[in-house]
Every structure is written in structure tokens, then in C-alpha cells.
Tab-separated table of C-alpha atoms and ligand atoms in Angstrom:
chain	number	residue	atom	x	y	z
A	1	MET	CA	-40.296	-15.394	-74.061
A	2	ARG	CA	-42.254	-12.581	-75.697
A	3	TRP	CA	-43.403	-11.291	-72.364
A	4	HIS	CA	-39.914	-11.348	-70.862
A	5	LEU	CA	-38.574	-9.586	-73.773
A	6	LEU	CA	-41.259	-6.885	-73.640
A	7	ASN	CA	-41.012	-6.625	-69.828
A	8	SER	CA	-37.237	-6.104	-69.837
A	9	SER	CA	-37.401	-3.581	-72.718
A	10	ALA	CA	-40.689	-1.671	-71.659
A	11	GLU	CA	-38.788	1.216	-70.055
A	12	PHE	CA	-36.931	2.159	-73.304
A	13	LEU	CA	-40.080	1.699	-75.529
A	14	PRO	CA	-42.723	4.369	-76.354
A	15	LYS	CA	-45.139	5.678	-73.700
A	16	PRO	CA	-47.912	3.063	-73.851
A	17	PHE	CA	-45.265	0.308	-72.851
A	18	VAL	CA	-43.843	2.582	-70.177
A	19	ASP	CA	-47.341	3.221	-68.674
A	20	GLU	CA	-48.285	-0.426	-68.859
A	21	ASN	CA	-45.057	-1.359	-67.056
A	22	PHE	CA	-45.750	1.304	-64.386
A	23	ALA	CA	-49.170	-0.220	-63.934
A	24	PHE	CA	-47.541	-3.429	-62.840
A	25	THR	CA	-45.126	-1.564	-60.529
A	26	ARG	CA	-47.979	0.388	-58.938
A	27	ILE	CA	-49.615	-2.744	-57.738
A	28	LEU	CA	-46.503	-4.239	-56.229
A	29	THR	CA	-45.156	-1.097	-54.654
A	30	GLY	CA	-48.089	1.297	-54.253
A	31	ALA	CA	-46.189	3.955	-56.098
A	32	LYS	CA	-48.681	6.787	-56.973
A	33	GLN	CA	-47.038	8.152	-60.086
A	34	LEU	CA	-44.171	7.465	-62.482
A	35	ARG	CA	-40.904	9.172	-61.563
A	36	PRO	CA	-40.060	12.270	-63.680
A	37	ARG	CA	-38.474	11.404	-67.097
A	38	TRP	CA	-35.013	12.919	-66.125
A	39	LYS	CA	-34.656	10.858	-63.118
A	40	ARG	CA	-35.394	7.709	-64.952
A	41	CYS	CA	-32.863	8.686	-67.717
A	42	VAL	CA	-30.219	9.340	-65.123
A	43	GLN	CA	-30.861	5.979	-63.556
A	44	TYR	CA	-30.538	4.113	-66.800
A	45	THR	CA	-27.361	6.039	-67.775
A	46	ASP	CA	-25.910	5.283	-64.295
A	47	THR	CA	-26.751	1.588	-64.785
A	48	ASP	CA	-25.211	1.393	-68.373
A	49	LEU	CA	-22.319	4.011	-68.195
A	50	GLY	CA	-21.747	4.233	-64.427
A	51	GLU	CA	-18.149	5.186	-64.623
A	52	VAL	CA	-18.708	7.867	-67.264
A	53	VAL	CA	-21.545	9.513	-65.188
A	54	GLY	CA	-19.474	8.770	-62.125
A	55	LYS	CA	-16.376	10.569	-63.321
A	56	VAL	CA	-18.476	13.896	-63.792
A	57	PHE	CA	-20.364	13.241	-60.468
A	58	VAL	CA	-17.013	12.931	-58.517
A	59	GLN	CA	-15.650	16.014	-60.178
A	60	ARG	CA	-18.636	18.159	-59.022
A	61	ALA	CA	-19.541	16.516	-55.720
A	62	PHE	CA	-16.666	14.792	-54.193
A	63	GLY	CA	-13.514	16.698	-53.439
A	64	ALA	CA	-10.012	15.531	-52.242
A	65	ASP	CA	-10.762	17.095	-48.810
A	66	ALA	CA	-13.892	14.764	-48.457
A	67	LYS	CA	-11.818	11.845	-49.523
A	68	ALA	CA	-9.008	12.522	-46.988
A	69	ARG	CA	-11.423	13.142	-44.216
A	70	THR	CA	-13.411	9.970	-44.798
A	71	LEU	CA	-10.234	7.858	-45.125
A	72	GLU	CA	-9.067	9.282	-41.679
A	73	MET	CA	-12.410	8.253	-40.260
A	74	VAL	CA	-12.290	4.762	-41.747
A	75	HIS	CA	-8.800	4.325	-40.118
A	76	ALA	CA	-10.192	5.450	-36.712
A	77	ILE	CA	-13.003	2.969	-36.988
A	78	GLU	CA	-10.720	0.085	-37.983
A	79	HIS	CA	-8.607	0.986	-34.980
A	80	ALA	CA	-11.800	0.763	-32.817
A	81	MET	CA	-12.568	-2.628	-34.438
A	82	ASP	CA	-9.177	-3.826	-33.240
A	83	GLN	CA	-9.761	-2.649	-29.873
A	84	ASP	CA	-13.232	-4.168	-29.793
A	85	LEU	CA	-12.056	-7.487	-30.853
A	86	GLN	CA	-9.439	-7.496	-28.105
A	87	SER	CA	-12.142	-6.826	-25.553
A	88	LEU	CA	-14.573	-9.505	-26.602
A	89	THR	CA	-15.191	-12.039	-23.813
A	90	TRP	CA	-16.925	-14.563	-26.162
A	91	MET	CA	-14.313	-15.121	-28.751
A	92	SER	CA	-11.313	-17.393	-28.150
A	93	ASP	CA	-7.716	-16.026	-28.460
A	94	GLN	CA	-7.174	-18.432	-31.284
A	95	THR	CA	-9.970	-16.980	-33.436
A	96	LYS	CA	-9.005	-13.398	-32.379
A	97	LYS	CA	-5.630	-13.961	-33.825
A	98	GLN	CA	-7.043	-14.744	-37.227
A	99	ALA	CA	-9.431	-11.814	-36.919
A	100	PHE	CA	-6.620	-9.359	-36.543
A	101	VAL	CA	-4.902	-10.854	-39.547
A	102	LYS	CA	-8.006	-10.411	-41.516
A	103	LEU	CA	-8.776	-6.879	-40.128
A	104	ARG	CA	-5.239	-5.639	-41.164
A	105	ALA	CA	-5.668	-7.078	-44.654
A	106	ILE	CA	-8.812	-5.164	-45.446
A	107	ALA	CA	-8.540	-2.704	-48.370
A	108	ASN	CA	-10.438	0.583	-48.156
A	109	LYS	CA	-11.976	1.681	-51.367
A	110	ILE	CA	-13.224	5.364	-50.885
A	111	GLY	CA	-15.282	7.320	-53.467
A	112	TYR	CA	-14.384	6.126	-56.961
A	113	PRO	CA	-12.071	3.649	-58.842
A	114	ASP	CA	-8.406	4.461	-59.382
A	115	THR	CA	-8.810	3.674	-63.139
A	116	TRP	CA	-11.932	4.409	-64.971
A	117	ARG	CA	-13.655	1.761	-66.988
A	118	ASP	CA	-13.080	1.968	-70.770
A	119	TYR	CA	-16.332	2.143	-72.716
A	120	SER	CA	-14.832	2.929	-75.964
A	121	ALA	CA	-16.151	-0.490	-77.537
A	122	LEU	CA	-19.732	0.594	-76.577
A	123	ARG	CA	-21.503	2.479	-79.459
A	124	ILE	CA	-24.043	5.049	-78.067
A	125	VAL	CA	-26.446	6.522	-80.673
A	126	ARG	CA	-28.448	9.693	-79.979
A	127	GLY	CA	-32.329	8.936	-80.125
A	128	ASP	CA	-31.937	5.123	-79.914
A	129	ALA	CA	-32.616	4.410	-76.164
A	130	LEU	CA	-33.618	0.814	-76.696
A	131	GLY	CA	-30.597	0.077	-79.042
A	132	ASN	CA	-28.131	1.810	-76.581
A	133	SER	CA	-29.699	-0.419	-73.757
A	134	GLN	CA	-29.137	-3.579	-75.723
A	135	ARG	CA	-25.765	-2.657	-76.770
A	136	ALA	CA	-24.889	-1.830	-73.270
A	137	ASN	CA	-26.051	-5.300	-72.108
A	138	ALA	CA	-24.052	-6.919	-74.753
A	139	PHE	CA	-20.960	-4.801	-73.726
A	140	GLU	CA	-21.377	-5.788	-70.046
A	141	LEU	CA	-21.820	-9.590	-70.939
A	142	HIS	CA	-18.738	-9.487	-72.992
A	143	ARG	CA	-16.825	-7.667	-70.096
A	144	GLN	CA	-17.837	-10.340	-67.743
A	145	LEU	CA	-16.981	-13.294	-70.042
A	146	ALA	CA	-13.564	-11.735	-70.701
A	147	LYS	CA	-12.758	-12.237	-67.002
A	148	ILE	CA	-12.642	-16.031	-67.311
A	149	GLY	CA	-9.224	-17.501	-66.713
A	150	LYS	CA	-7.739	-14.027	-65.496
A	151	PRO	CA	-6.723	-13.164	-62.081
A	152	VAL	CA	-9.449	-11.358	-59.868
A	153	ASP	CA	-9.240	-7.697	-60.185
A	154	LYS	CA	-9.808	-6.357	-56.662
A	155	THR	CA	-9.799	-2.684	-57.804
A	156	GLU	CA	-12.946	-3.148	-59.689
A	157	TRP	CA	-16.030	-1.652	-58.204
A	158	GLY	CA	-19.392	-3.438	-57.721
A	159	MET	CA	-21.212	-0.060	-57.492
A	160	THR	CA	-21.003	3.090	-59.540
A	161	PRO	CA	-19.576	6.357	-57.814
A	162	PRO	CA	-23.015	8.056	-57.648
A	163	THR	CA	-24.678	5.190	-55.770
A	164	VAL	CA	-26.068	5.878	-52.307
A	165	ASN	CA	-24.909	2.647	-50.804
A	166	ALA	CA	-21.859	0.785	-49.492
A	167	TYR	CA	-20.700	-2.856	-49.274
A	168	TYR	CA	-18.124	-5.367	-47.925
A	169	ASN	CA	-16.891	-7.798	-50.433
A	170	PRO	CA	-15.978	-11.066	-48.576
A	171	GLN	CA	-14.270	-12.522	-51.638
A	172	GLU	CA	-11.840	-9.639	-51.898
A	173	ASN	CA	-11.819	-8.572	-48.198
A	174	ASN	CA	-12.442	-4.841	-48.955
A	175	ILE	CA	-14.961	-2.287	-47.912
A	176	ASN	CA	-16.436	0.163	-50.639
A	177	PHE	CA	-17.903	3.559	-50.143
A	178	PRO	CA	-18.981	5.154	-53.470
A	179	ALA	CA	-18.959	8.981	-53.468
A	180	GLY	CA	-22.725	8.900	-53.555
A	181	ILE	CA	-22.924	7.810	-49.930
A	182	LEU	CA	-20.308	10.335	-48.913
A	183	GLN	CA	-22.861	13.139	-49.206
A	184	PRO	CA	-25.204	14.599	-46.775
A	185	PRO	CA	-26.904	13.325	-44.744
A	186	PHE	CA	-24.497	10.358	-44.503
A	187	TYR	CA	-21.442	12.532	-44.716
A	188	ASN	CA	-21.379	16.359	-44.528
A	189	ASN	CA	-18.137	18.259	-44.957
A	190	ALA	CA	-19.679	21.219	-43.103
A	191	ALA	CA	-20.707	19.091	-40.090
A	192	ASP	CA	-18.357	18.236	-37.208
A	193	ASP	CA	-17.025	14.624	-36.255
A	194	ALA	CA	-19.919	14.073	-33.894
A	195	VAL	CA	-22.573	14.064	-36.559
A	196	ASN	CA	-20.397	12.283	-39.285
A	197	PHE	CA	-19.214	9.590	-36.956
A	198	GLY	CA	-22.891	8.884	-35.926
A	199	ALA	CA	-23.849	8.749	-39.627
A	200	VAL	CA	-21.446	7.461	-42.131
A	201	GLY	CA	-19.048	6.280	-39.325
A	202	ALA	CA	-21.577	3.889	-38.110
A	203	VAL	CA	-22.070	2.796	-41.785
A	204	VAL	CA	-18.279	2.212	-42.075
A	205	GLY	CA	-18.377	0.170	-38.884
A	206	HIS	CA	-21.386	-1.739	-40.185
A	207	GLU	CA	-19.586	-2.845	-43.366
A	208	LEU	CA	-16.429	-3.744	-41.294
A	209	THR	CA	-18.353	-6.131	-39.050
A	210	HIS	CA	-19.682	-7.946	-42.176
A	211	GLY	CA	-16.095	-9.319	-42.467
A	212	PHE	CA	-16.363	-11.035	-39.083
A	213	ASP	CA	-20.020	-12.152	-38.970
A	214	ASP	CA	-21.827	-15.384	-39.865
A	215	GLU	CA	-21.132	-14.740	-43.545
A	216	GLY	CA	-17.674	-12.937	-43.368
A	217	ARG	CA	-16.194	-15.617	-41.098
A	218	GLN	CA	-16.390	-18.122	-43.871
A	219	PHE	CA	-13.776	-16.255	-45.891
A	220	ASP	CA	-10.235	-15.669	-44.963
A	221	GLU	CA	-8.046	-12.496	-45.336
A	222	GLN	CA	-7.372	-13.367	-49.023
A	223	GLY	CA	-11.048	-13.798	-49.678
A	224	ASN	CA	-10.801	-17.553	-49.994
A	225	LEU	CA	-13.456	-19.805	-48.703
A	226	ARG	CA	-11.979	-20.888	-45.351
A	227	ASP	CA	-13.886	-20.780	-42.111
A	228	TRP	CA	-11.479	-19.452	-39.415
A	229	TRP	CA	-13.836	-19.688	-36.347
A	230	THR	CA	-13.709	-22.506	-33.831
A	231	ASP	CA	-17.072	-24.367	-33.086
A	232	ALA	CA	-17.158	-22.824	-29.638
A	233	ASP	CA	-16.796	-19.233	-31.124
A	234	ALA	CA	-19.648	-19.893	-33.551
A	235	LYS	CA	-21.891	-21.120	-30.929
A	236	ALA	CA	-21.058	-18.124	-28.638
A	237	PHE	CA	-21.884	-15.760	-31.623
A	238	GLU	CA	-25.156	-17.452	-32.316
A	239	GLU	CA	-26.256	-17.176	-28.636
A	240	ARG	CA	-25.757	-13.472	-28.768
A	241	ALA	CA	-27.341	-13.279	-32.167
A	242	ALA	CA	-30.456	-15.024	-30.942
A	243	CYS	CA	-31.143	-11.935	-28.741
A	244	ILE	CA	-31.262	-9.742	-31.805
A	245	VAL	CA	-33.579	-12.273	-33.667
A	246	ASN	CA	-36.012	-11.987	-30.867
A	247	GLN	CA	-35.705	-8.179	-30.531
A	248	TYR	CA	-36.270	-7.270	-34.228
A	249	GLY	CA	-38.778	-10.164	-34.721
A	250	GLY	CA	-41.106	-8.371	-32.268
A	251	TYR	CA	-41.311	-5.196	-34.531
A	252	THR	CA	-44.296	-4.570	-36.786
A	253	ALA	CA	-43.622	-3.569	-40.376
A	254	VAL	CA	-47.304	-2.871	-41.276
A	255	ASP	CA	-50.616	-3.938	-39.997
A	256	ASP	CA	-50.119	-7.646	-38.664
A	257	VAL	CA	-46.841	-8.176	-40.628
A	258	LYS	CA	-43.760	-8.502	-38.363
A	259	LEU	CA	-40.238	-8.209	-39.231
A	260	ASN	CA	-38.371	-11.477	-39.847
A	261	GLY	CA	-35.744	-11.565	-37.073
A	262	LYS	CA	-33.723	-14.332	-38.916
A	263	LEU	CA	-33.795	-12.551	-42.405
A	264	THR	CA	-32.585	-9.285	-40.896
A	265	LEU	CA	-30.203	-10.717	-38.342
A	266	GLY	CA	-26.944	-10.057	-40.297
A	267	GLU	CA	-27.828	-6.375	-41.065
A	268	ASN	CA	-29.220	-5.608	-37.586
A	269	THR	CA	-25.958	-7.078	-36.041
A	270	ALA	CA	-24.027	-4.935	-38.269
A	271	ASP	CA	-26.038	-1.827	-37.429
A	272	ASN	CA	-25.535	-2.454	-33.711
A	273	GLY	CA	-21.831	-3.207	-34.204
A	274	GLY	CA	-21.235	-0.287	-36.472
A	275	MET	CA	-22.669	2.133	-33.975
A	276	ARG	CA	-20.516	0.654	-31.269
A	277	LEU	CA	-17.401	0.994	-33.390
A	278	ALA	CA	-18.208	4.505	-34.400
A	279	TRP	CA	-18.951	5.477	-30.871
A	280	MET	CA	-15.517	4.007	-29.702
A	281	ALA	CA	-13.732	6.006	-32.545
A	282	LEU	CA	-15.512	9.261	-31.496
A	283	GLN	CA	-14.203	8.791	-27.839
A	284	GLU	CA	-10.753	8.341	-29.177
A	285	ARG	CA	-10.624	11.539	-31.121
A	286	PRO	CA	-7.658	13.830	-30.033
A	287	ALA	CA	-8.511	15.976	-26.966
A	288	THR	CA	-6.708	18.798	-28.801
A	289	LYS	CA	-9.846	19.189	-31.015
A	290	PRO	CA	-12.813	19.320	-28.563
A	291	LEU	CA	-16.332	19.269	-29.939
A	292	GLY	CA	-18.788	21.727	-28.227
A	293	VAL	CA	-22.464	22.180	-27.858
A	294	SER	CA	-24.085	22.925	-31.284
A	295	ASP	CA	-27.826	23.516	-32.314
A	296	GLY	CA	-28.475	22.933	-28.557
A	297	PHE	CA	-27.132	19.358	-28.480
A	298	THR	CA	-24.062	17.996	-26.934
A	299	PRO	CA	-21.652	16.080	-29.291
A	300	GLU	CA	-22.850	12.710	-27.800
A	301	GLN	CA	-26.497	13.613	-28.554
A	302	ARG	CA	-25.566	14.783	-32.174
A	303	PHE	CA	-23.864	11.478	-32.778
A	304	PHE	CA	-27.186	9.634	-32.181
A	305	ILE	CA	-29.147	12.252	-34.104
A	306	GLY	CA	-26.693	11.754	-37.086
A	307	TRP	CA	-27.564	8.120	-37.153
A	308	ALA	CA	-31.345	8.896	-36.989
A	309	GLN	CA	-31.139	11.328	-39.820
A	310	ILE	CA	-29.657	8.918	-42.362
A	311	TRP	CA	-32.646	6.521	-42.117
A	312	CYS	CA	-35.388	9.013	-42.546
A	313	GLN	CA	-37.709	7.534	-45.257
A	314	ASN	CA	-41.201	7.550	-46.652
A	315	ARG	CA	-42.556	4.226	-47.629
A	316	THR	CA	-46.030	3.036	-48.987
A	317	GLU	CA	-47.762	0.225	-47.111
A	318	GLU	CA	-47.500	-2.027	-50.109
A	319	MET	CA	-43.716	-1.425	-50.226
A	320	ALA	CA	-43.352	-2.045	-46.435
A	321	ARG	CA	-45.247	-5.235	-46.883
A	322	MET	CA	-43.069	-6.479	-49.700
A	323	LEU	CA	-39.768	-5.532	-48.134
A	324	ALA	CA	-40.735	-7.060	-44.763
A	325	THR	CA	-40.497	-10.478	-46.587
A	326	THR	CA	-37.567	-9.863	-48.967
A	327	ASP	CA	-35.148	-7.141	-47.490
A	328	PRO	CA	-32.407	-8.339	-45.136
A	329	HIS	CA	-32.401	-4.719	-43.897
A	330	SER	CA	-34.867	-3.561	-41.321
A	331	PRO	CA	-37.113	-0.529	-42.107
A	332	GLY	CA	-35.484	2.925	-41.225
A	333	PRO	CA	-37.342	3.540	-37.908
A	334	TYR	CA	-36.152	0.100	-36.454
A	335	ARG	CA	-32.609	0.667	-37.842
A	336	VAL	CA	-32.606	3.662	-35.553
A	337	ASN	CA	-34.678	2.743	-32.648
A	338	GLY	CA	-33.632	-0.994	-32.511
A	339	VAL	CA	-29.940	-0.034	-32.389
A	340	VAL	CA	-30.063	2.867	-29.821
A	341	ALA	CA	-32.339	0.874	-27.543
A	342	ASN	CA	-29.511	-1.542	-27.110
A	343	PHE	CA	-27.134	1.259	-26.396
A	344	PRO	CA	-26.702	2.366	-22.679
A	345	GLU	CA	-24.871	5.471	-23.714
A	346	PHE	CA	-27.962	6.723	-25.647
A	347	GLN	CA	-30.026	6.229	-22.596
A	348	LYS	CA	-27.623	8.161	-20.566
A	349	VAL	CA	-27.208	11.188	-22.895
A	350	PHE	CA	-30.987	11.570	-23.587
A	351	LYS	CA	-32.035	10.577	-19.998
A	352	CYS	CA	-34.288	7.692	-20.781
A	353	PRO	CA	-35.433	5.982	-17.574
A	354	PRO	CA	-35.272	2.152	-17.353
A	355	GLY	CA	-38.446	0.508	-18.707
A	356	SER	CA	-39.073	3.256	-21.274
A	357	PRO	CA	-39.847	2.362	-24.894
A	358	MET	CA	-36.388	3.272	-26.100
A	359	VAL	CA	-34.643	1.102	-23.689
A	360	ASN	CA	-34.393	-2.651	-24.638
A	361	SER	CA	-34.129	-5.041	-21.645
A	362	PRO	CA	-32.002	-7.138	-21.731
A	363	ALA	CA	-29.835	-5.135	-24.165
A	364	CYS	CA	-28.571	-7.240	-27.062
A	365	ARG	CA	-24.845	-7.124	-28.012
A	366	VAL	CA	-22.495	-9.061	-30.227
A	367	TRP	CA	-19.721	-6.600	-31.113
B	401	ZN	ZN1	-24.861	-4.624	-44.406
């Protein structure tokens, strides 16, 4: 108990505790040095006062223009999902009917909450980092316990506005895109639709498909636990998914450690489906607003480059080894190459001959 108390408080204690705590992290992750103090402070403040920091972040970094344009893109991708569902050969009409009901009921949450969380009951004292952290934990516990017996608040956010991430919530049937991910390289107000659809557009598509995959299918349009698939549909889905399990299970994370094709299946399927939906939405753009060649690349090429840009990353071997066994997402290089290798359109626009490393044969496809 003494160890747990110290371990969970170490970051807020004097330097010898911080250093000792980092020595532990260093072994697990291969990190070479402690992050700068200001970055750690921002992170802890975001954790404890996310919607206070978030309010300022949104004012500075997320305009009404960005919100309107991303919402428009989300609608275009939901329309593509509608068309994609209609065209699926493996899903029965009965299940499709339910899928359309669910798709139309999805709520889109973009950027930040409509009402900001009230932290007035939380006392913050300058110079008392540990006390602030402990009072913030108590405040959060109380906030969670106060939900008991009340209706679910679907407007609440599970991520703070500055967070660079997104999620689908199966129990609420909504997709959530914090303002933090609606920034370059995911979303760039100065870039055209070709780049943005390939980047954040494919992420929107990714989250949408989660409502209809092996997890999402267990919940209905209200978020209630009710499987709406027939057994035959589930079997057909799993047959297609097996292709993706094999493909990604063949990729190397580091040394002799391979990716776990089963662990990463859901996310890989969402990446592949998300790109498909974003691509369809890009094709549907109004012909009145044509996209030209830019930086020497066609719009179709820029779409794929947009996707590749968002997964640039730099990882230590220790981190790669750890994440290969615990992270349901594939490492960046495979999120990119694994997806485009299944995409005949990629091979066409970059002129990859059959049999080249970027061409997966047979190509896997679920959505
Ligand atoms: Zn996902």
C-alpha cells in the first residue's frame, strides 16, 4: 500500500521521487530523458481541469470555421457509409435495415462540449501540486458517484478538448472528435479537401465503422446491449476479418516480435474501412469545386499522403516491444502501408505494379 501511494503520487512530489519514478519508466519505455517540466504540468492540468484548459485551447486554436468544415466532412462520410452499407454483398437486407437505423441515430460531437464542466467545488491552491492532485481525484470520484440513479448524460465528453484522439461510444451511439485532433496534420484549415479527407476524414470513417463492427454490433441505436446481426452476417464478417488477421499478423514490430493480428483486428478493420469511406466521400464532392494538382501531386495522391502524414511517429524499441503486446492499434508504418496495400486505387494513382511490396494479394476488405 505504501508503494502504491508513493507510486501514484511520485509525479507531484519533490525531484528525487520524480527521478526515481522516471527510472522505472525508462526501463519500460526506453525513454532517454524526462519530458520538460512545462509539458508535464500541462498534462496534469489537462487531466484534472480538462474543460478549463480546454476552453482556452478552443478559443485559441479552434474557430467556428473549422467546426463548420469538419461537420460538413462528417456528414459527407456518413453519407458514404450509407452507400457503402447498401453495396455490401455479405450483409443481409435484414441486418442492413438495422444498420441504417443505427447510422441515422449517430450523434456527432465536434471539438468541445456544449456546456462546460463546473469545477467550482474543486479548491486549487497555488504551490500545492500534491494537494491539488488529491483534491482533483476526490472531486472526480464524487462527480462519478453522483451519476448513480440519474439518466445517462450523452452530452458529456470522455476526452478533454485538447486531446489528440477520437472515439466512438457504443453505449451512447455517438462519435467524438476533440478540437485537439482537428489540428494539423489531422485537419488543416489551410489544406484542401484532398489532404483533409485522407487524414482526419479517414479517422472519422474509422470511428464510424466501430459502430458496426464486432464490438459495435452488440449495441443498438440507443446504445442498449442488443446484438442486431444475424448469425450468417456475423460469420461472413468474420471470414473477411480473417484476411486482415493474417495480413497484419505477418508484420514485424521489432526484432522477432510480430504484430498480434487478433489483438489489432478491430482497429485495422476500422482503418481500412475508414479510408474506404473517406475515399468515397472525396469522389462525391461537388464537381463545381474541382481540386487541382498541388505540390506536384494529384488530389488522389494527396489523399493518401494525408493519411501517411498523420501516422508519422518515432518510437523506441522498448516501446515498440511493449505496445506490440498491449496496443490494439498497429504501429504507424503499418496503419499506413497495411491499409493502402489493400487499396487498388492507391496502386493505380502511384503506379505500383502487381507483386510489389505495397500491393497485398489477395487484398482484404470488410467495408
Ligand atoms: Zn478505433
